[in-house]
Amino acid sequence: MKLRFRENGPYVLDLPEGTPFRLNGEERRLEKAKLALCRCGQSGNKPFCDGTHKEVGFQGEAGEILVEP
Ligand code: FES
């Protein structure tokens, strides 16, 4: 699994569309083949990124972590 962190943006997990996950005890499925998680702390839809990082001028380096089973 690869966790990317976009320059000045969110953490992004690349997973197959429809991947099940649980949020606060609620079962959900990914609607897209990506899961973007807020890194700036300002999203109005936490833990997901809603684009607010652009408005607040969040700055952070790009990178990635590759986790192999
Ligand atoms: S990283 Fe996008 S809203 Fe926080």
mmCIF file with all atom_site columns, N, CA, C and O in Angstrom, residues 32-58:
data_model
loop_
_atom_site.group_PDB
_atom_site.id
_atom_site.type_symbol
_atom_site.label_atom_id
_atom_site.label_alt_id
_atom_site.label_comp_id
_atom_site.label_asym_id
_atom_site.label_entity_id
_atom_site.label_seq_id
_atom_site.pdbx_PDB_ins_code
_atom_site.Cartn_x
_atom_site.Cartn_y
_atom_site.Cartn_z
_atom_site.occupancy
_atom_site.B_iso_or_equiv
_atom_site.pdbx_formal_charge
_atom_site.auth_seq_id
_atom_site.auth_comp_id
_atom_site.auth_asym_id
_atom_site.auth_atom_id
_atom_site.pdbx_PDB_model_num
ATOM 1   N N  . LYS A 1 32 ? -14.337 6.648  -4.922 1.00 0.00 ? 32 LYS A N  1
ATOM 2   C CA . LYS A 1 32 ? -13.293 6.890  -5.919 1.00 0.00 ? 32 LYS A CA 1
ATOM 3   C C  . LYS A 1 32 ? -12.135 5.969  -5.605 1.00 0.00 ? 32 LYS A C  1
ATOM 4   O O  . LYS A 1 32 ? -12.062 5.379  -4.540 1.00 0.00 ? 32 LYS A O  1
ATOM 5   N N  . ALA A 1 33 ? -11.187 5.894  -6.533 1.00 0.00 ? 33 ALA A N  1
ATOM 6   C CA . ALA A 1 33 ? -10.021 5.038  -6.341 1.00 0.00 ? 33 ALA A CA 1
ATOM 7   C C  . ALA A 1 33 ? -8.947  5.741  -5.522 1.00 0.00 ? 33 ALA A C  1
ATOM 8   O O  . ALA A 1 33 ? -7.794  5.370  -5.570 1.00 0.00 ? 33 ALA A O  1
ATOM 9   N N  . LYS A 1 34 ? -9.331  6.766  -4.781 1.00 0.00 ? 34 LYS A N  1
ATOM 10  C CA . LYS A 1 34 ? -8.406  7.477  -3.914 1.00 0.00 ? 34 LYS A CA 1
ATOM 11  C C  . LYS A 1 34 ? -9.131  7.858  -2.623 1.00 0.00 ? 34 LYS A C  1
ATOM 12  O O  . LYS A 1 34 ? -10.324 8.105  -2.634 1.00 0.00 ? 34 LYS A O  1
ATOM 13  N N  . LEU A 1 35 ? -8.360  7.913  -1.581 1.00 0.00 ? 35 LEU A N  1
ATOM 14  C CA . LEU A 1 35 ? -8.885  8.406  -0.310 1.00 0.00 ? 35 LEU A CA 1
ATOM 15  C C  . LEU A 1 35 ? -7.966  9.547  0.102  1.00 0.00 ? 35 LEU A C  1
ATOM 16  O O  . LEU A 1 35 ? -6.782  9.333  0.377  1.00 0.00 ? 35 LEU A O  1
ATOM 17  N N  . ALA A 1 36 ? -8.483  10.774 0.070  1.00 0.00 ? 36 ALA A N  1
ATOM 18  C CA . ALA A 1 36 ? -7.687  11.958 0.414  1.00 0.00 ? 36 ALA A CA 1
ATOM 19  C C  . ALA A 1 36 ? -8.030  12.390 1.836  1.00 0.00 ? 36 ALA A C  1
ATOM 20  O O  . ALA A 1 36 ? -9.174  12.720 2.131  1.00 0.00 ? 36 ALA A O  1
ATOM 21  N N  . LEU A 1 37 ? -7.028  12.369 2.689  1.00 0.00 ? 37 LEU A N  1
ATOM 22  C CA . LEU A 1 37 ? -7.216  12.695 4.100  1.00 0.00 ? 37 LEU A CA 1
ATOM 23  C C  . LEU A 1 37 ? -6.548  14.027 4.422  1.00 0.00 ? 37 LEU A C  1
ATOM 24  O O  . LEU A 1 37 ? -5.422  14.288 3.998  1.00 0.00 ? 37 LEU A O  1
ATOM 25  N N  . CYS A 1 38 ? -7.255  14.826 5.178  1.00 0.00 ? 38 CYS A N  1
ATOM 26  C CA . CYS A 1 38 ? -6.782  16.175 5.507  1.00 0.00 ? 38 CYS A CA 1
ATOM 27  C C  . CYS A 1 38 ? -5.463  16.138 6.282  1.00 0.00 ? 38 CYS A C  1
ATOM 28  O O  . CYS A 1 38 ? -5.317  15.413 7.252  1.00 0.00 ? 38 CYS A O  1
ATOM 29  N N  . ARG A 1 39 ? -4.543  16.949 5.833  1.00 0.00 ? 39 ARG A N  1
ATOM 30  C CA . ARG A 1 39 ? -3.256  17.098 6.509  1.00 0.00 ? 39 ARG A CA 1
ATOM 31  C C  . ARG A 1 39 ? -3.120  18.490 7.108  1.00 0.00 ? 39 ARG A C  1
ATOM 32  O O  . ARG A 1 39 ? -2.282  18.719 7.962  1.00 0.00 ? 39 ARG A O  1
ATOM 33  N N  . CYS A 1 40 ? -3.960  19.425 6.656  1.00 0.00 ? 40 CYS A N  1
ATOM 34  C CA . CYS A 1 40 ? -3.821  20.803 7.133  1.00 0.00 ? 40 CYS A CA 1
ATOM 35  C C  . CYS A 1 40 ? -4.599  21.062 8.419  1.00 0.00 ? 40 CYS A C  1
ATOM 36  O O  . CYS A 1 40 ? -4.363  22.052 9.101  1.00 0.00 ? 40 CYS A O  1
ATOM 37  N N  . GLY A 1 41 ? -5.562  20.198 8.721  1.00 0.00 ? 41 GLY A N  1
ATOM 38  C CA . GLY A 1 41 ? -6.351  20.367 9.941  1.00 0.00 ? 41 GLY A CA 1
ATOM 39  C C  . GLY A 1 41 ? -7.522  21.322 9.805  1.00 0.00 ? 41 GLY A C  1
ATOM 40  O O  . GLY A 1 41 ? -8.220  21.594 10.769 1.00 0.00 ? 41 GLY A O  1
ATOM 41  N N  . GLN A 1 42 ? -7.781  21.840 8.604  1.00 0.00 ? 42 GLN A N  1
ATOM 42  C CA . GLN A 1 42 ? -8.820  22.866 8.427  1.00 0.00 ? 42 GLN A CA 1
ATOM 43  C C  . GLN A 1 42 ? -10.034 22.383 7.625  1.00 0.00 ? 42 GLN A C  1
ATOM 44  O O  . GLN A 1 42 ? -10.956 23.173 7.391  1.00 0.00 ? 42 GLN A O  1
ATOM 45  N N  . SER A 1 43 ? -10.062 21.134 7.221  1.00 0.00 ? 43 SER A N  1
ATOM 46  C CA . SER A 1 43 ? -11.183 20.634 6.419  1.00 0.00 ? 43 SER A CA 1
ATOM 47  C C  . SER A 1 43 ? -12.499 20.745 7.181  1.00 0.00 ? 43 SER A C  1
ATOM 48  O O  . SER A 1 43 ? -12.559 20.502 8.389  1.00 0.00 ? 43 SER A O  1
ATOM 49  N N  . GLY A 1 44 ? -13.555 21.063 6.466  1.00 0.00 ? 44 GLY A N  1
ATOM 50  C CA . GLY A 1 44 ? -14.891 21.070 7.043  1.00 0.00 ? 44 GLY A CA 1
ATOM 51  C C  . GLY A 1 44 ? -15.540 19.705 6.969  1.00 0.00 ? 44 GLY A C  1
ATOM 52  O O  . GLY A 1 44 ? -16.695 19.549 7.372  1.00 0.00 ? 44 GLY A O  1
ATOM 53  N N  . ASN A 1 45 ? -14.810 18.732 6.452  1.00 0.00 ? 45 ASN A N  1
ATOM 54  C CA . ASN A 1 45 ? -15.336 17.373 6.291  1.00 0.00 ? 45 ASN A CA 1
ATOM 55  C C  . ASN A 1 45 ? -14.300 16.355 6.785  1.00 0.00 ? 45 ASN A C  1
ATOM 56  O O  . ASN A 1 45 ? -14.008 15.379 6.109  1.00 0.00 ? 45 ASN A O  1
ATOM 57  N N  . LYS A 1 46 ? -13.708 16.616 7.944  1.00 0.00 ? 46 LYS A N  1
ATOM 58  C CA . LYS A 1 46 ? -12.675 15.724 8.489  1.00 0.00 ? 46 LYS A CA 1
ATOM 59  C C  . LYS A 1 46 ? -13.229 14.332 8.716  1.00 0.00 ? 46 LYS A C  1
ATOM 60  O O  . LYS A 1 46 ? -14.392 14.200 9.076  1.00 0.00 ? 46 LYS A O  1
ATOM 61  N N  . PRO A 1 47 ? -12.449 13.330 8.466  1.00 0.00 ? 47 PRO A N  1
ATOM 62  C CA . PRO A 1 47 ? -11.015 13.338 8.214  1.00 0.00 ? 47 PRO A CA 1
ATOM 63  C C  . PRO A 1 47 ? -10.650 13.530 6.743  1.00 0.00 ? 47 PRO A C  1
ATOM 64  O O  . PRO A 1 47 ? -9.494  13.430 6.384  1.00 0.00 ? 47 PRO A O  1
ATOM 65  N N  . PHE A 1 48 ? -11.654 13.798 5.904  1.00 0.00 ? 48 PHE A N  1
ATOM 66  C CA . PHE A 1 48 ? -11.389 13.904 4.475  1.00 0.00 ? 48 PHE A CA 1
ATOM 67  C C  . PHE A 1 48 ? -10.947 15.312 4.094  1.00 0.00 ? 48 PHE A C  1
ATOM 68  O O  . PHE A 1 48 ? -11.331 16.289 4.728  1.00 0.00 ? 48 PHE A O  1
ATOM 69  N N  . CYS A 1 49 ? -10.191 15.394 3.019  1.00 0.00 ? 49 CYS A N  1
ATOM 70  C CA . CYS A 1 49 ? -9.785  16.687 2.465  1.00 0.00 ? 49 CYS A CA 1
ATOM 71  C C  . CYS A 1 49 ? -10.960 17.256 1.672  1.00 0.00 ? 49 CYS A C  1
ATOM 72  O O  . CYS A 1 49 ? -11.587 16.543 0.901  1.00 0.00 ? 49 CYS A O  1
ATOM 73  N N  . ASP A 1 50 ? -11.251 18.535 1.888  1.00 0.00 ? 50 ASP A N  1
ATOM 74  C CA . ASP A 1 50 ? -12.308 19.187 1.106  1.00 0.00 ? 50 ASP A CA 1
ATOM 75  C C  . ASP A 1 50 ? -11.761 20.355 0.283  1.00 0.00 ? 50 ASP A C  1
ATOM 76  O O  . ASP A 1 50 ? -12.528 21.161 -0.236 1.00 0.00 ? 50 ASP A O  1
ATOM 77  N N  . GLY A 1 51 ? -10.449 20.453 0.176  1.00 0.00 ? 51 GLY A N  1
ATOM 78  C CA . GLY A 1 51 ? -9.823  21.505 -0.634 1.00 0.00 ? 51 GLY A CA 1
ATOM 79  C C  . GLY A 1 51 ? -9.506  22.772 0.144  1.00 0.00 ? 51 GLY A C  1
ATOM 80  O O  . GLY A 1 51 ? -8.909  23.696 -0.406 1.00 0.00 ? 51 GLY A O  1
ATOM 81  N N  . THR A 1 52 ? -9.891  22.841 1.399  1.00 0.00 ? 52 THR A N  1
ATOM 82  C CA . THR A 1 52 ? -9.655  24.048 2.194  1.00 0.00 ? 52 THR A CA 1
ATOM 83  C C  . THR A 1 52 ? -8.169  24.374 2.336  1.00 0.00 ? 52 THR A C  1
ATOM 84  O O  . THR A 1 52 ? -7.803  25.537 2.519  1.00 0.00 ? 52 THR A O  1
ATOM 85  N N  . HIS A 1 53 ? -7.300  23.359 2.202  1.00 0.00 ? 53 HIS A N  1
ATOM 86  C CA . HIS A 1 53 ? -5.859  23.605 2.328  1.00 0.00 ? 53 HIS A CA 1
ATOM 87  C C  . HIS A 1 53 ? -5.390  24.699 1.369  1.00 0.00 ? 53 HIS A C  1
ATOM 88  O O  . HIS A 1 53 ? -4.463  25.433 1.676  1.00 0.00 ? 53 HIS A O  1
ATOM 89  N N  . LYS A 1 54 ? -6.048  24.825 0.220  1.00 0.00 ? 54 LYS A N  1
ATOM 90  C CA . LYS A 1 54 ? -5.653  25.861 -0.751 1.00 0.00 ? 54 LYS A CA 1
ATOM 91  C C  . LYS A 1 54 ? -6.009  27.241 -0.218 1.00 0.00 ? 54 LYS A C  1
ATOM 92  O O  . LYS A 1 54 ? -5.243  28.191 -0.357 1.00 0.00 ? 54 LYS A O  1
ATOM 93  N N  . GLU A 1 55 ? -7.186  27.353 0.401  1.00 0.00 ? 55 GLU A N  1
ATOM 94  C CA . GLU A 1 55 ? -7.649  28.644 0.909  1.00 0.00 ? 55 GLU A CA 1
ATOM 95  C C  . GLU A 1 55 ? -6.810  29.131 2.082  1.00 0.00 ? 55 GLU A C  1
ATOM 96  O O  . GLU A 1 55 ? -6.610  30.334 2.251  1.00 0.00 ? 55 GLU A O  1
ATOM 97  N N  . VAL A 1 56 ? -6.337  28.189 2.901  1.00 0.00 ? 56 VAL A N  1
ATOM 98  C CA . VAL A 1 56 ? -5.594  28.590 4.103  1.00 0.00 ? 56 VAL A CA 1
ATOM 99  C C  . VAL A 1 56 ? -4.088  28.652 3.854  1.00 0.00 ? 56 VAL A C  1
ATOM 100 O O  . VAL A 1 56 ? -3.328  29.009 4.757  1.00 0.00 ? 56 VAL A O  1
ATOM 101 N N  . GLY A 1 57 ? -3.668  28.311 2.643  1.00 0.00 ? 57 GLY A N  1
ATOM 102 C CA . GLY A 1 57 ? -2.250  28.406 2.310  1.00 0.00 ? 57 GLY A CA 1
ATOM 103 C C  . GLY A 1 57 ? -1.386  27.373 3.000  1.00 0.00 ? 57 GLY A C  1
ATOM 104 O O  . GLY A 1 57 ? -0.216  27.631 3.300  1.00 0.00 ? 57 GLY A O  1
ATOM 105 N N  . PHE A 1 58 ? -1.948  26.183 3.223  1.00 0.00 ? 58 PHE A N  1
ATOM 106 C CA . PHE A 1 58 ? -1.173  25.120 3.866  1.00 0.00 ? 58 PHE A CA 1
ATOM 107 C C  . PHE A 1 58 ? 0.079   24.811 3.062  1.00 0.00 ? 58 PHE A C  1
ATOM 108 O O  . PHE A 1 58 ? 0.037   24.757 1.833  1.00 0.00 ? 58 PHE A O  1
#
